[in-house]
Short mmCIF file of C-alpha atoms and ligand atoms in Angstrom, two decimals:
data_model
loop_
_atom_site.label_atom_id
_atom_site.label_comp_id
_atom_site.label_asym_id
_atom_site.label_seq_id
_atom_site.Cartn_x
_atom_site.Cartn_y
_atom_site.Cartn_z
CA MET A 20 -20.21 -111.27 -22.27
CA SER A 21 -23.55 -113.06 -22.08
CA LYS A 22 -25.01 -113.89 -18.71
CA LYS A 23 -24.79 -117.60 -17.88
CA LEU A 24 -27.57 -119.29 -15.95
CA LEU A 25 -27.67 -122.86 -17.22
CA LEU A 26 -24.01 -123.40 -18.09
CA LYS A 27 -22.45 -121.30 -15.33
CA ASP A 28 -20.98 -124.40 -13.63
CA ALA A 29 -20.51 -126.55 -16.74
CA HIS A 30 -16.71 -126.10 -16.65
CA ILE A 31 -16.38 -127.46 -13.10
CA GLU A 32 -14.81 -130.89 -12.98
CA GLY A 33 -17.15 -133.51 -11.59
CA ILE A 34 -20.27 -131.30 -11.83
CA ARG A 35 -22.03 -134.34 -13.27
CA TYR A 36 -21.98 -135.90 -9.79
CA PHE A 37 -24.26 -135.03 -6.90
CA GLU A 38 -21.55 -134.12 -4.42
CA THR A 39 -19.94 -131.50 -6.67
CA TYR A 40 -23.29 -130.19 -7.92
CA ARG A 41 -24.49 -129.81 -4.33
CA LYS A 42 -21.28 -127.99 -3.30
CA GLN A 43 -22.03 -125.40 -6.00
CA GLY A 44 -25.42 -124.73 -4.42
CA GLY A 45 -27.25 -127.44 -6.38
CA TYR A 46 -30.73 -128.45 -5.10
CA GLY A 47 -30.94 -125.10 -3.27
CA ALA A 48 -33.64 -124.00 -5.71
CA ALA A 49 -35.56 -127.21 -5.00
CA GLU A 50 -35.28 -126.68 -1.23
CA LYS A 51 -36.66 -123.18 -1.70
CA ALA A 52 -39.45 -124.31 -4.06
CA LEU A 53 -40.63 -127.16 -1.85
CA LYS A 54 -41.35 -124.64 0.90
CA MET A 55 -43.66 -122.77 -1.48
CA THR A 56 -47.12 -123.79 -2.69
CA PRO A 57 -47.50 -125.17 -6.25
CA ASP A 58 -49.49 -122.03 -7.17
CA GLU A 59 -46.66 -119.78 -5.96
CA ILE A 60 -44.18 -121.67 -8.15
CA LEU A 61 -46.54 -121.40 -11.11
CA GLU A 62 -46.70 -117.62 -10.62
CA GLU A 63 -42.87 -117.45 -10.67
CA VAL A 64 -42.72 -119.45 -13.91
CA LYS A 65 -45.38 -117.21 -15.48
CA ALA A 66 -43.56 -114.09 -14.32
CA SER A 67 -40.30 -115.36 -15.87
CA GLY A 68 -41.81 -115.26 -19.37
CA LEU A 69 -40.00 -118.56 -20.13
CA ARG A 70 -40.96 -119.88 -23.55
CA GLY A 71 -40.66 -123.56 -24.52
CA ARG A 72 -37.09 -124.24 -25.62
CA GLY A 73 -37.88 -127.28 -27.81
CA GLY A 74 -38.79 -125.15 -30.81
CA ALA A 75 -42.35 -123.88 -30.61
CA GLY A 76 -41.64 -121.15 -28.00
CA PHE A 77 -45.02 -121.65 -26.28
CA PRO A 78 -45.12 -119.89 -22.86
CA THR A 79 -44.27 -122.52 -20.25
CA GLY A 80 -46.30 -120.96 -17.43
CA MET A 81 -49.37 -120.85 -19.68
CA LYS A 82 -48.90 -124.51 -20.65
CA TRP A 83 -48.66 -125.48 -16.98
CA SER A 84 -51.77 -123.48 -16.14
CA PHE A 85 -53.72 -125.42 -18.81
CA LEU A 86 -53.05 -128.71 -16.99
CA ALA A 87 -56.38 -130.33 -16.14
CA LYS A 88 -56.79 -131.49 -12.55
CA PRO A 89 -59.70 -133.96 -12.42
CA GLU A 90 -60.23 -135.49 -8.97
CA GLY A 91 -58.40 -138.81 -8.41
CA VAL A 92 -56.63 -138.87 -11.82
CA PRO A 93 -52.80 -138.94 -11.71
CA ARG A 94 -50.92 -136.26 -13.63
CA HIS A 95 -47.53 -136.57 -15.31
CA LEU A 96 -44.54 -134.53 -16.36
CA VAL A 97 -42.77 -135.91 -19.41
CA VAL A 98 -39.42 -134.41 -20.44
CA ASN A 99 -38.91 -134.48 -24.17
CA ALA A 100 -35.28 -135.45 -24.65
CA ASP A 101 -35.85 -136.87 -28.11
CA GLU A 102 -33.64 -134.15 -29.55
CA SER A 103 -33.51 -135.14 -33.21
CA GLU A 104 -33.80 -131.88 -35.13
CA PRO A 105 -30.79 -131.75 -37.49
CA GLY A 106 -28.30 -129.21 -36.14
CA THR A 107 -29.64 -129.39 -32.60
CA PHE A 108 -27.53 -130.87 -29.79
CA LYS A 109 -27.94 -128.52 -26.81
CA ASP A 110 -30.09 -130.90 -24.72
CA ARG A 111 -27.49 -133.62 -25.17
CA TYR A 112 -24.91 -131.25 -23.68
CA LEU A 113 -27.13 -130.44 -20.69
CA MET A 114 -27.90 -134.08 -19.96
CA GLU A 115 -24.33 -135.25 -20.45
CA PHE A 116 -22.61 -132.60 -18.34
CA LEU A 117 -25.33 -131.26 -16.00
CA PRO A 118 -27.75 -134.15 -15.36
CA HIS A 119 -28.57 -132.90 -11.86
CA LEU A 120 -29.76 -129.56 -13.28
CA LEU A 121 -32.41 -131.49 -15.20
CA ILE A 122 -33.30 -133.70 -12.22
CA GLU A 123 -33.60 -130.66 -9.93
CA GLY A 124 -35.75 -128.88 -12.54
CA MET A 125 -37.93 -131.97 -12.78
CA LEU A 126 -38.33 -132.12 -9.01
CA ILE A 127 -39.53 -128.51 -8.82
CA SER A 128 -41.75 -128.87 -11.90
CA SER A 129 -43.25 -132.20 -10.79
CA TYR A 130 -44.06 -130.73 -7.36
CA CYS A 131 -45.70 -127.72 -9.00
CA LEU A 132 -47.72 -129.85 -11.44
CA GLY A 133 -48.60 -132.60 -8.96
CA SER A 134 -46.79 -135.38 -10.84
CA ASN A 135 -45.58 -138.25 -8.66
CA THR A 136 -44.26 -140.23 -11.63
CA SER A 137 -42.31 -138.31 -14.24
CA TYR A 138 -40.46 -139.48 -17.33
CA ILE A 139 -37.51 -138.56 -19.50
CA TYR A 140 -38.00 -139.82 -23.05
CA ILE A 141 -34.59 -139.81 -24.71
CA ARG A 142 -33.67 -140.48 -28.33
CA GLY A 143 -32.18 -143.91 -28.93
CA GLU A 144 -29.08 -142.51 -30.62
CA TYR A 145 -28.00 -140.84 -27.36
CA SER A 146 -27.09 -144.32 -26.21
CA TRP A 147 -24.58 -143.35 -23.49
CA ILE A 148 -26.71 -140.70 -21.78
CA PRO A 149 -29.44 -142.79 -20.07
CA ASP A 150 -26.73 -144.32 -17.84
CA ILE A 151 -25.60 -140.81 -16.81
CA LEU A 152 -29.20 -139.80 -16.04
CA GLU A 153 -29.96 -143.00 -14.16
CA GLU A 154 -26.84 -142.60 -12.05
CA ALA A 155 -27.89 -139.01 -11.22
CA ILE A 156 -31.39 -140.21 -10.32
CA GLU A 157 -29.94 -142.80 -7.95
CA GLU A 158 -27.65 -140.19 -6.35
CA ALA A 159 -30.56 -137.76 -5.88
CA LYS A 160 -32.65 -140.53 -4.36
CA ALA A 161 -29.88 -141.50 -1.95
CA ALA A 162 -29.67 -137.85 -0.84
CA GLY A 163 -33.44 -137.63 -0.24
CA PHE A 164 -34.28 -135.45 -3.27
CA LEU A 165 -36.29 -138.20 -4.98
CA GLY A 166 -38.40 -141.07 -3.72
CA LYS A 167 -40.84 -140.93 -0.79
CA ASN A 168 -41.59 -137.92 1.37
CA ILE A 169 -38.96 -135.67 -0.20
CA LEU A 170 -37.40 -133.31 2.39
CA GLY A 171 -40.21 -134.24 4.77
CA THR A 172 -42.82 -132.46 2.63
CA GLY A 173 -44.96 -135.55 2.03
CA PHE A 174 -44.30 -135.20 -1.71
CA ASP A 175 -43.23 -138.40 -3.53
CA LEU A 176 -41.50 -138.51 -6.91
CA GLU A 177 -40.08 -141.27 -9.09
CA ILE A 178 -38.33 -140.44 -12.37
CA TYR A 179 -37.96 -143.02 -15.14
CA VAL A 180 -35.76 -142.80 -18.23
CA GLN A 181 -37.26 -144.28 -21.39
CA ARG A 182 -35.07 -144.86 -24.44
CA GLY A 183 -36.60 -144.15 -27.86
CA GLY A 184 -36.11 -146.37 -30.89
CA GLY A 185 -34.49 -143.78 -33.17
CA ALA A 186 -37.50 -142.24 -34.94
CA TYR A 187 -37.48 -138.45 -35.44
CA ILE A 188 -41.29 -138.37 -35.26
CA CYS A 189 -41.19 -139.53 -31.63
CA GLY A 190 -40.01 -136.04 -30.71
CA GLU A 191 -43.47 -134.76 -31.65
CA GLU A 192 -45.13 -134.70 -28.26
CA THR A 193 -48.15 -136.91 -28.99
CA ALA A 194 -46.07 -139.45 -30.95
CA LEU A 195 -43.72 -139.47 -27.97
CA LEU A 196 -46.64 -140.26 -25.64
CA GLU A 197 -47.79 -143.09 -27.92
CA SER A 198 -44.26 -144.50 -27.90
CA LEU A 199 -44.02 -144.13 -24.12
CA GLU A 200 -47.25 -146.13 -23.87
CA GLY A 201 -45.53 -148.88 -25.86
CA LYS A 202 -47.22 -148.22 -29.21
CA ARG A 203 -45.99 -147.16 -32.65
CA GLY A 204 -45.11 -143.45 -32.50
CA ASN A 205 -47.90 -142.03 -34.62
CA PRO A 206 -48.87 -138.42 -33.79
CA ARG A 207 -52.37 -137.83 -32.41
CA LEU A 208 -54.75 -135.14 -33.56
CA LYS A 209 -54.73 -132.06 -31.29
CA PRO A 210 -56.90 -130.98 -29.52
CA PRO A 211 -57.19 -132.55 -27.05
CA PHE A 212 -53.77 -131.30 -25.97
CA PRO A 213 -51.67 -133.48 -23.66
CA ALA A 214 -52.42 -131.01 -20.85
CA VAL A 215 -55.95 -132.43 -20.90
CA LYS A 216 -55.45 -135.96 -22.31
CA GLY A 217 -51.85 -137.08 -22.43
CA LEU A 218 -50.03 -140.16 -21.19
CA TRP A 219 -52.60 -142.98 -20.72
CA GLU A 220 -55.24 -140.27 -21.26
CA ARG A 221 -54.10 -138.52 -18.08
CA PRO A 222 -53.31 -134.78 -17.90
CA THR A 223 -49.66 -134.45 -18.94
CA VAL A 224 -47.18 -131.65 -19.41
CA VAL A 225 -44.56 -132.37 -22.07
CA ASN A 226 -41.59 -129.99 -21.85
CA ASN A 227 -38.18 -129.84 -23.48
CA VAL A 228 -35.01 -130.61 -21.44
CA GLU A 229 -33.76 -127.01 -21.56
CA SER A 230 -37.17 -125.60 -20.49
CA ILE A 231 -37.18 -127.81 -17.39
CA ALA A 232 -33.53 -127.06 -16.59
CA ALA A 233 -34.37 -123.32 -16.79
CA ILE A 234 -36.84 -123.74 -13.90
CA VAL A 235 -33.84 -124.02 -11.54
CA PRO A 236 -32.37 -120.54 -12.17
CA ILE A 237 -35.90 -119.11 -12.28
CA MET A 238 -36.48 -120.35 -8.73
CA ASP A 239 -32.99 -119.27 -7.71
CA ILE A 240 -33.25 -115.66 -8.86
CA THR A 241 -37.09 -115.32 -9.08
CA GLY A 242 -39.25 -115.11 -12.18
CA ALA A 243 -39.17 -111.29 -12.18
CA GLU A 244 -35.34 -111.20 -12.25
CA TYR A 245 -35.23 -113.86 -14.98
CA ALA A 246 -37.62 -111.76 -17.07
CA LYS A 247 -35.20 -108.79 -16.86
CA ILE A 248 -32.60 -110.80 -18.82
CA GLY A 249 -33.03 -110.71 -22.59
CA VAL A 250 -35.43 -108.47 -24.46
CA GLY A 251 -39.20 -108.19 -24.99
CA ARG A 252 -40.84 -111.62 -25.02
CA SER A 253 -37.43 -113.30 -25.42
CA THR A 254 -36.65 -113.49 -21.71
CA GLY A 255 -33.86 -115.35 -19.95
CA THR A 256 -31.03 -117.15 -21.67
CA LYS A 257 -31.12 -119.59 -24.59
CA LEU A 258 -28.81 -122.42 -25.50
CA ILE A 259 -27.67 -122.42 -29.10
CA SER A 260 -25.94 -125.39 -30.74
CA ALA A 261 -23.82 -123.93 -33.49
CA CYS A 262 -22.49 -126.00 -36.39
CA GLY A 263 -21.66 -125.94 -40.09
CA ASN A 264 -19.01 -123.64 -41.59
CA ILE A 265 -17.77 -121.96 -38.43
CA ASN A 266 -14.49 -122.01 -36.59
CA LYS A 267 -15.91 -122.92 -33.19
CA PRO A 268 -18.84 -125.33 -33.32
CA GLY A 269 -20.38 -126.00 -29.92
CA VAL A 270 -23.10 -125.16 -27.42
CA TYR A 271 -23.38 -121.52 -26.33
CA GLU A 272 -25.62 -119.78 -23.81
CA ILE A 273 -26.77 -116.38 -25.03
CA ASP A 274 -29.00 -113.76 -23.45
CA MET A 275 -30.86 -112.99 -26.70
CA THR A 276 -29.68 -109.38 -26.93
CA ILE A 277 -26.71 -110.07 -29.25
CA THR A 278 -26.88 -109.65 -33.01
CA VAL A 279 -26.61 -112.56 -35.42
CA GLU A 280 -23.44 -110.98 -36.82
CA GLU A 281 -21.83 -110.91 -33.39
CA PHE A 282 -22.82 -114.52 -32.79
CA ILE A 283 -21.24 -115.73 -36.03
CA TYR A 284 -18.10 -113.60 -36.03
CA SER A 285 -17.12 -112.95 -32.42
CA GLU A 286 -14.47 -115.09 -30.71
CA GLU A 287 -16.79 -115.64 -27.76
CA TYR A 288 -19.16 -117.66 -29.98
CA CYS A 289 -18.69 -119.14 -33.47
CA GLY A 290 -15.38 -117.37 -34.17
CA GLY A 291 -16.14 -116.61 -37.82
CA ILE A 292 -16.06 -118.71 -40.98
CA PRO A 293 -13.05 -120.91 -41.76
CA ASN A 294 -10.52 -119.90 -44.45
CA GLY A 295 -11.93 -116.41 -44.76
CA LYS A 296 -14.90 -117.68 -46.77
CA LYS A 297 -18.01 -115.56 -47.11
CA LEU A 298 -21.31 -116.27 -45.41
CA LYS A 299 -23.95 -117.53 -47.83
CA ALA A 300 -26.90 -118.47 -45.62
CA CYS A 301 -27.95 -119.75 -42.26
CA ILE A 302 -30.65 -121.89 -40.71
CA PRO A 303 -30.82 -120.50 -37.17
CA GLY A 304 -33.37 -122.79 -35.50
CA GLY A 305 -32.82 -126.37 -36.61
CA SER A 306 -33.52 -127.81 -40.06
CA SER A 307 -37.30 -127.20 -39.90
CA VAL A 308 -37.08 -123.42 -39.95
CA PRO A 309 -36.65 -121.37 -43.15
CA ILE A 310 -33.14 -120.83 -44.51
CA VAL A 311 -32.16 -117.14 -44.78
CA PRO A 312 -29.57 -115.67 -47.15
CA ALA A 313 -26.73 -113.62 -45.64
CA ASN A 314 -28.17 -110.22 -46.59
CA LEU A 315 -31.40 -110.93 -44.68
CA LEU A 316 -29.61 -112.69 -41.86
CA LEU A 317 -27.39 -109.86 -40.74
CA LYS A 318 -30.05 -107.16 -41.24
CA THR A 319 -33.83 -107.06 -41.41
CA ILE A 320 -35.47 -105.51 -44.49
CA ASN A 321 -35.70 -102.24 -42.57
CA GLY A 322 -31.92 -102.21 -42.26
CA GLU A 323 -32.02 -102.94 -38.51
CA PRO A 324 -29.50 -105.48 -37.21
CA ARG A 325 -31.05 -108.90 -36.77
CA TYR A 326 -30.82 -110.17 -33.20
CA MET A 327 -30.62 -113.70 -31.81
CA ASN A 328 -34.14 -113.71 -30.36
CA TYR A 329 -37.63 -114.99 -31.15
CA GLU A 330 -39.00 -111.69 -32.49
CA SER A 331 -36.05 -110.38 -34.48
CA LEU A 332 -35.32 -113.68 -36.24
CA ALA A 333 -38.97 -113.87 -37.30
CA ASP A 334 -39.10 -110.22 -38.39
CA GLY A 335 -40.78 -109.88 -41.78
CA GLY A 336 -42.51 -113.26 -41.53
CA PHE A 337 -41.47 -116.19 -43.73
CA ALA A 338 -40.85 -113.89 -46.71
CA THR A 339 -37.75 -112.32 -45.14
CA GLY A 340 -37.43 -113.83 -41.67
CA THR A 341 -37.06 -117.20 -40.05
CA MET A 342 -37.50 -118.66 -36.54
CA MET A 343 -35.56 -119.23 -33.35
CA GLY A 344 -36.89 -122.83 -33.34
CA SER A 345 -34.79 -125.27 -31.34
CA GLY A 346 -31.64 -123.10 -31.50
CA GLY A 347 -29.83 -125.42 -33.91
CA PHE A 348 -27.74 -122.79 -35.71
CA ILE A 349 -26.40 -124.10 -39.05
CA VAL A 350 -24.05 -121.85 -41.02
CA LEU A 351 -23.43 -122.29 -44.76
CA ASP A 352 -20.46 -120.63 -46.47
CA GLU A 353 -20.12 -119.59 -50.10
CA ASP A 354 -19.06 -123.09 -51.20
CA GLN A 355 -22.29 -124.77 -50.15
CA CYS A 356 -24.87 -125.82 -52.73
CA ILE A 357 -28.42 -124.85 -51.78
CA VAL A 358 -30.00 -127.44 -54.10
CA GLU A 359 -27.98 -130.29 -52.61
CA HIS A 360 -28.65 -129.01 -49.11
CA THR A 361 -32.42 -128.80 -49.74
CA MET A 362 -32.40 -132.27 -51.30
CA THR A 363 -30.65 -133.73 -48.24
CA LEU A 364 -33.29 -132.25 -45.95
CA ALA A 365 -36.11 -133.47 -48.21
CA ARG A 366 -34.68 -137.00 -48.04
CA PHE A 367 -34.55 -136.75 -44.24
CA TYR A 368 -38.20 -135.68 -43.87
CA ASN A 369 -39.37 -138.27 -46.37
CA HIS A 370 -37.53 -140.98 -44.44
CA GLU A 371 -38.95 -139.79 -41.09
CA SER A 372 -42.59 -139.26 -42.17
CA CYS A 373 -44.82 -141.66 -40.25
CA GLY A 374 -47.06 -142.00 -43.31
CA GLN A 375 -50.41 -141.25 -41.67
CA CYS A 376 -51.26 -138.17 -43.81
CA THR A 377 -51.29 -138.36 -47.61
CA PRO A 378 -49.80 -134.86 -48.23
CA CYS A 379 -46.81 -135.64 -46.01
CA ARG A 380 -46.34 -139.29 -46.96
CA GLU A 381 -46.56 -138.67 -50.73
CA GLY A 382 -45.43 -135.04 -50.89
CA THR A 383 -42.13 -135.48 -49.03
CA GLY A 384 -41.08 -138.32 -51.34
CA TRP A 385 -42.18 -136.40 -54.43
CA MET A 386 -40.18 -133.32 -53.40
CA TYR A 387 -37.12 -135.45 -52.74
CA LYS A 388 -37.35 -137.08 -56.20
CA ILE A 389 -37.64 -133.72 -57.97
CA LEU A 390 -34.77 -132.18 -56.00
CA LYS A 391 -32.61 -135.21 -56.75
CA LYS A 392 -33.40 -134.81 -60.45
CA ILE A 393 -32.38 -131.13 -60.38
CA GLU A 394 -29.22 -131.88 -58.41
CA ASN A 395 -28.32 -134.63 -60.90
CA GLY A 396 -28.67 -132.24 -63.84
CA GLN A 397 -31.91 -133.79 -65.11
CA GLY A 398 -34.35 -131.11 -63.97
CA LYS A 399 -36.72 -128.94 -66.01
CA ILE A 400 -37.60 -125.33 -65.35
CA GLU A 401 -41.24 -126.35 -64.64
CA ASP A 402 -39.96 -128.54 -61.78
CA ILE A 403 -39.34 -125.43 -59.67
CA ASP A 404 -42.99 -124.41 -59.84
CA LEU A 405 -44.04 -128.00 -59.25
CA LEU A 406 -41.91 -128.11 -56.09
CA TRP A 407 -43.48 -124.85 -54.95
CA ASP A 408 -46.95 -126.26 -55.57
CA ILE A 409 -46.27 -129.49 -53.67
CA GLN A 410 -44.85 -127.77 -50.60
CA ARG A 411 -47.88 -125.44 -50.49
CA LYS A 412 -50.23 -128.44 -50.55
CA ILE A 413 -48.39 -130.05 -47.62
CA GLU A 414 -48.20 -126.98 -45.35
CA GLY A 415 -51.11 -126.78 -42.93
CA ASN A 416 -52.76 -129.95 -44.24
CA THR A 417 -51.29 -132.58 -41.96
CA ILE A 418 -51.81 -133.99 -38.47
CA CYS A 419 -48.47 -132.88 -37.06
CA PRO A 420 -45.83 -130.21 -37.79
CA LEU A 421 -43.50 -132.62 -39.62
CA GLY A 422 -45.43 -131.77 -42.78
CA ASP A 423 -44.77 -128.04 -42.32
CA ALA A 424 -41.17 -128.78 -41.36
CA ALA A 425 -40.70 -130.59 -44.67
CA ALA A 426 -42.41 -127.83 -46.68
CA TRP A 427 -40.72 -124.74 -45.21
CA PRO A 428 -37.09 -125.50 -46.15
CA VAL A 429 -38.16 -126.11 -49.76
CA ALA A 430 -40.29 -122.95 -49.85
CA ALA A 431 -37.53 -120.78 -48.37
CA ALA A 432 -34.86 -122.24 -50.66
CA ILE A 433 -36.94 -121.47 -53.75
CA ARG A 434 -37.98 -118.04 -52.45
CA HIS A 435 -34.43 -116.90 -51.76
CA PHE A 436 -32.30 -119.01 -54.13
CA ARG A 437 -34.46 -119.53 -57.23
CA ASP A 438 -31.58 -118.44 -59.49
CA GLU A 439 -29.45 -121.25 -58.12
CA PHE A 440 -32.14 -123.83 -58.92
CA GLU A 441 -32.39 -122.39 -62.47
CA TRP A 442 -28.59 -122.46 -62.85
CA HIS A 443 -28.55 -126.19 -62.04
CA ILE A 444 -31.26 -126.83 -64.62
CA LYS A 445 -29.65 -124.68 -67.34
CA ASN A 446 -26.16 -126.09 -66.72
CA PRO A 447 -26.70 -129.83 -66.31
CA GLU A 448 -23.08 -130.63 -67.09
CA LEU A 449 -21.91 -128.40 -64.22
CA SER A 450 -24.64 -129.27 -61.77
CA GLN A 451 -22.67 -131.73 -59.67
CA THR A 452 -19.14 -130.53 -60.26
CA GLN A 453 -19.36 -126.78 -59.80
CA ASN A 454 -20.93 -124.47 -57.35
CA TYR A 455 -23.18 -121.52 -58.05
CA GLY A 456 -21.32 -119.75 -55.24
CA LEU A 457 -22.41 -116.32 -54.17
CA ALA A 458 -23.53 -114.98 -57.53
CA ASN A 459 -26.42 -112.55 -57.10
CA TYR A 460 -26.60 -112.83 -53.32
P1 NAI B 540 -47.14 -126.47 -30.94
O1 NAI B 540 -47.08 -125.02 -31.22
O2 NAI B 540 -48.25 -127.27 -31.53
O3 NAI B 540 -47.26 -126.68 -29.36
C1 NAI B 540 -46.40 -126.13 -28.42
C2 NAI B 540 -46.76 -126.67 -27.08
O4 NAI B 540 -47.84 -125.92 -26.51
C3 NAI B 540 -47.20 -128.11 -27.03
O5 NAI B 540 -46.70 -128.73 -25.87
C4 NAI B 540 -48.73 -128.04 -26.98
O6 NAI B 540 -49.31 -129.16 -26.36
C5 NAI B 540 -48.91 -126.78 -26.17
N1 NAI B 540 -50.18 -126.09 -26.48
C6 NAI B 540 -50.42 -125.31 -27.55
N2 NAI B 540 -51.69 -124.86 -27.53
C7 NAI B 540 -52.23 -125.35 -26.39
C8 NAI B 540 -53.54 -125.23 -25.79
N3 NAI B 540 -54.50 -124.50 -26.34
N4 NAI B 540 -53.75 -125.92 -24.64
C9 NAI B 540 -52.77 -126.64 -24.07
N5 NAI B 540 -51.54 -126.79 -24.59
C10 NAI B 540 -51.28 -126.14 -25.74
O7 NAI B 540 -45.73 -127.07 -31.38
P2 NAI B 540 -45.05 -128.49 -31.16
O8 NAI B 540 -45.65 -129.48 -32.05
O9 NAI B 540 -44.99 -128.84 -29.71
O10 NAI B 540 -43.55 -128.20 -31.63
C11 NAI B 540 -43.20 -127.87 -32.96
C12 NAI B 540 -41.80 -127.31 -32.95
O11 NAI B 540 -40.90 -128.29 -32.50
C13 NAI B 540 -41.29 -126.88 -34.31
O12 NAI B 540 -41.52 -125.51 -34.44
C14 NAI B 540 -39.79 -127.23 -34.28
O13 NAI B 540 -39.03 -126.06 -34.15
C15 NAI B 540 -39.62 -128.03 -33.02
N6 NAI B 540 -38.91 -129.29 -33.22
C16 NAI B 540 -37.89 -129.51 -32.35
C17 NAI B 540 -37.16 -130.67 -32.43
C18 NAI B 540 -36.00 -130.87 -31.50
O14 NAI B 540 -35.23 -131.83 -31.69
N7 NAI B 540 -35.81 -130.04 -30.49
C19 NAI B 540 -37.50 -131.71 -33.43
C20 NAI B 540 -38.55 -131.33 -34.30
C21 NAI B 540 -39.24 -130.16 -34.20
FE1 SF4 B 541 -47.10 -138.50 -39.92
FE2 SF4 B 541 -46.25 -136.62 -41.62
FE3 SF4 B 541 -48.79 -136.73 -40.89
FE4 SF4 B 541 -46.94 -135.98 -39.10
S1 SF4 B 541 -47.50 -134.88 -40.96
S2 SF4 B 541 -48.66 -137.37 -38.77
S3 SF4 B 541 -45.24 -137.31 -39.77
S4 SF4 B 541 -47.66 -138.28 -42.07
#
């Protein structure tokens, strides 16, 4: 059984409310942290080895240590709750059921970073959650954990919840900051990173909801103890939102030592694939990461089991591996069509492109049109190479990672399922009515 740090109290009735959360020891980590210096907290976060849980996996302690501290300039913590990656819904779960875990994490983090005004930027589609967060903020304030002179330390903190307008691109940290400033959410060129020039050009740390929530157990058990959970550079626990062709979709907390096979088939997690169907492929880290066929998902090319952690999932690079990403675990059974699936993703990225960069603006639409042609039985064999060529010209040539995110699913689908693309082209009459199934995989 995996160790639970974030979700250990999620089953307790009323845990959403301050009184119950407090009875379970809630805000104890904040009381402990506020007696420490900001530098001591930073050392704990560094020692924990926590890596950003939004998708990039950048070390949180390192990001915090990059925060510029010019004299007289306010600094900010911004929590990225614009969780829009298809297949990803773990932050929603945290905010809906454990809002005080996030607020407590924000209190500790804001104190460490020197932010007196911190923000939660939440995707517009999560329309019912801002009320839950705002109620929790009010409760924390009434109990003296937010507002002026918190616990008599002289530290002040206000937290504001900002609703997004429903654009995927506003989850990219610099687009998010533009949107928070009241502008159109166009990504900025980096560097400068937000840690130097962020919200209103002030030093800003942008962190994912789960990363900030994880600060609470880190302070509870110490960074060194947190680092003992997991394996290698995949320390602590990770929330995985599992969906697709599985018996038990939901949000699971894993300690990153379990195998992918165990995660899919054990009763503790996904509970296997419905109707005894076979596994065809999986996208383990949200739609932006490469799809992997079953044979490379359950084992690496060296025949080692593949584990649910940053290193093992990426083993072999993009040719045979994938990424942990945001932890949006999407399972495809033998009945799923890879061409249709890839086309659906291409349509999504084309729709969500902000249009600033030519390769992304034009390339995502072009890829979608070609994939639609193939899916509709009107494709030519040369279209596969054309698709490959377009995705290569997008990758690495854009302002923000949305371009890469649009290119990688197409590249991985062609790399691993080229035969299926060819089958659609050679069998136009069957293209939409039949499924290539598991042939050759
Ligand atoms: P990134 O690798 O560019 O940056 C990671 C973080 O480290 C950022 O906060 C950045 O500011 C910081 N950083 C990196 N180098 C730095 C330096 N030298 N100095 C100061 N700070 C530095 O990746 P990014 O753009 O933040 O995230 C991309 C990932 O987001 C994708 O891999 C994807 O998995 C994920 N994603 C998640 C979504 C979700 O709904 N959770 C939605 C879309 C994408
Ligand atoms: Fe906009 Fe796409 Fe360029 Fe990102 S890569 S800035 S979404 S056009």
